[in-house]
Amino acid sequence: MKRNVGNLERLFRALGGVGLLVCAVMAPLPLAVRLAACGGLGVYLLFTALAGSCLGYALMGRSTCPLEPGR
């Protein structure tokens, strides 16, 4: 997939993903709720931060990457 997530957004996605994974471990909710809500979203945010591409952005044709020089 083509990269469509900028560096600053990747940083925020990684921080949010780590925060949600911490919530999935420490929140006083039933295990199924913690894994479905916090764990799933946290893993998705970390994956998109590491990969640099977001499926939702690709479907909408959106990108937060700066334009490459010469374009």
Coordinates of C-alpha atoms in Angstrom, one line a residue:
M1 CA 0.0 0.0 0.0
K2 CA 1.2 3.5 -0.7
R3 CA 2.3 5.6 2.2
N4 CA -0.4 8.2 3.1
V5 CA 0.3 9.1 6.8
G6 CA 2.7 11.9 7.6
N7 CA 5.4 11.7 10.2
L8 CA 3.7 13.9 12.9
E9 CA 0.5 11.9 12.5
R10 CA 2.5 8.7 12.8
L11 CA 3.9 9.9 16.1
F12 CA 0.4 10.7 17.4
R13 CA -1.0 7.4 16.2
A14 CA 1.8 5.5 17.9
L15 CA 1.3 7.4 21.2
G16 CA -2.4 6.8 21.0
G17 CA -2.0 3.1 20.2
V18 CA 0.3 2.6 23.2
G19 CA -2.1 4.5 25.4
L20 CA -5.0 2.3 24.3
L21 CA -3.0 -0.9 24.9
V22 CA -2.2 0.3 28.4
C23 CA -5.9 0.9 28.9
A24 CA -6.7 -2.6 27.6
V25 CA -4.5 -4.0 30.3
M26 CA -5.4 -1.8 33.2
A27 CA -9.0 -0.7 32.7
P28 CA -11.5 -2.0 35.3
L29 CA -13.8 -3.5 32.6
P30 CA -14.5 -7.1 31.6
L31 CA -11.8 -8.7 29.5
A32 CA -13.9 -9.0 26.3
V33 CA -14.7 -5.3 26.4
R34 CA -11.1 -4.3 27.0
L35 CA -9.8 -6.4 24.2
A36 CA -12.5 -5.4 21.7
A37 CA -12.5 -1.7 22.3
C38 CA -9.1 -0.7 23.5
G39 CA -6.9 -3.6 22.4
G40 CA -8.2 -3.8 18.8
L41 CA -8.0 -0.1 18.2
G42 CA -4.6 0.2 19.9
V43 CA -3.2 -2.5 17.6
Y44 CA -4.7 -0.9 14.5
L45 CA -3.2 2.5 15.4
L46 CA 0.2 1.0 16.1
F47 CA 0.1 -0.9 12.8
T48 CA -0.8 2.2 10.8
A49 CA 1.9 4.2 12.6
L50 CA 4.6 1.6 11.8
A51 CA 3.4 0.9 8.2
G52 CA 2.8 4.6 7.3
S53 CA -0.4 3.8 5.5
C54 CA -4.0 3.9 6.6
L55 CA -6.7 1.9 4.9
G56 CA -9.4 4.5 5.7
Y57 CA -7.3 7.2 4.1
A58 CA -6.7 5.1 1.0
L59 CA -10.5 4.5 0.6
M60 CA -11.2 8.2 0.9
G61 CA -8.3 9.2 -1.3
R62 CA -6.8 11.3 1.5
S63 CA -3.1 11.7 2.5
T64 CA -1.3 13.6 5.2
C65 CA 2.1 13.1 3.7
P66 CA 3.8 16.2 2.3
L67 CA 4.3 16.2 -1.4
E68 CA 7.5 14.7 -2.7
P69 CA 10.0 17.2 -4.2
G70 CA 9.6 17.6 -7.9
R71 CA 5.8 16.9 -8.0

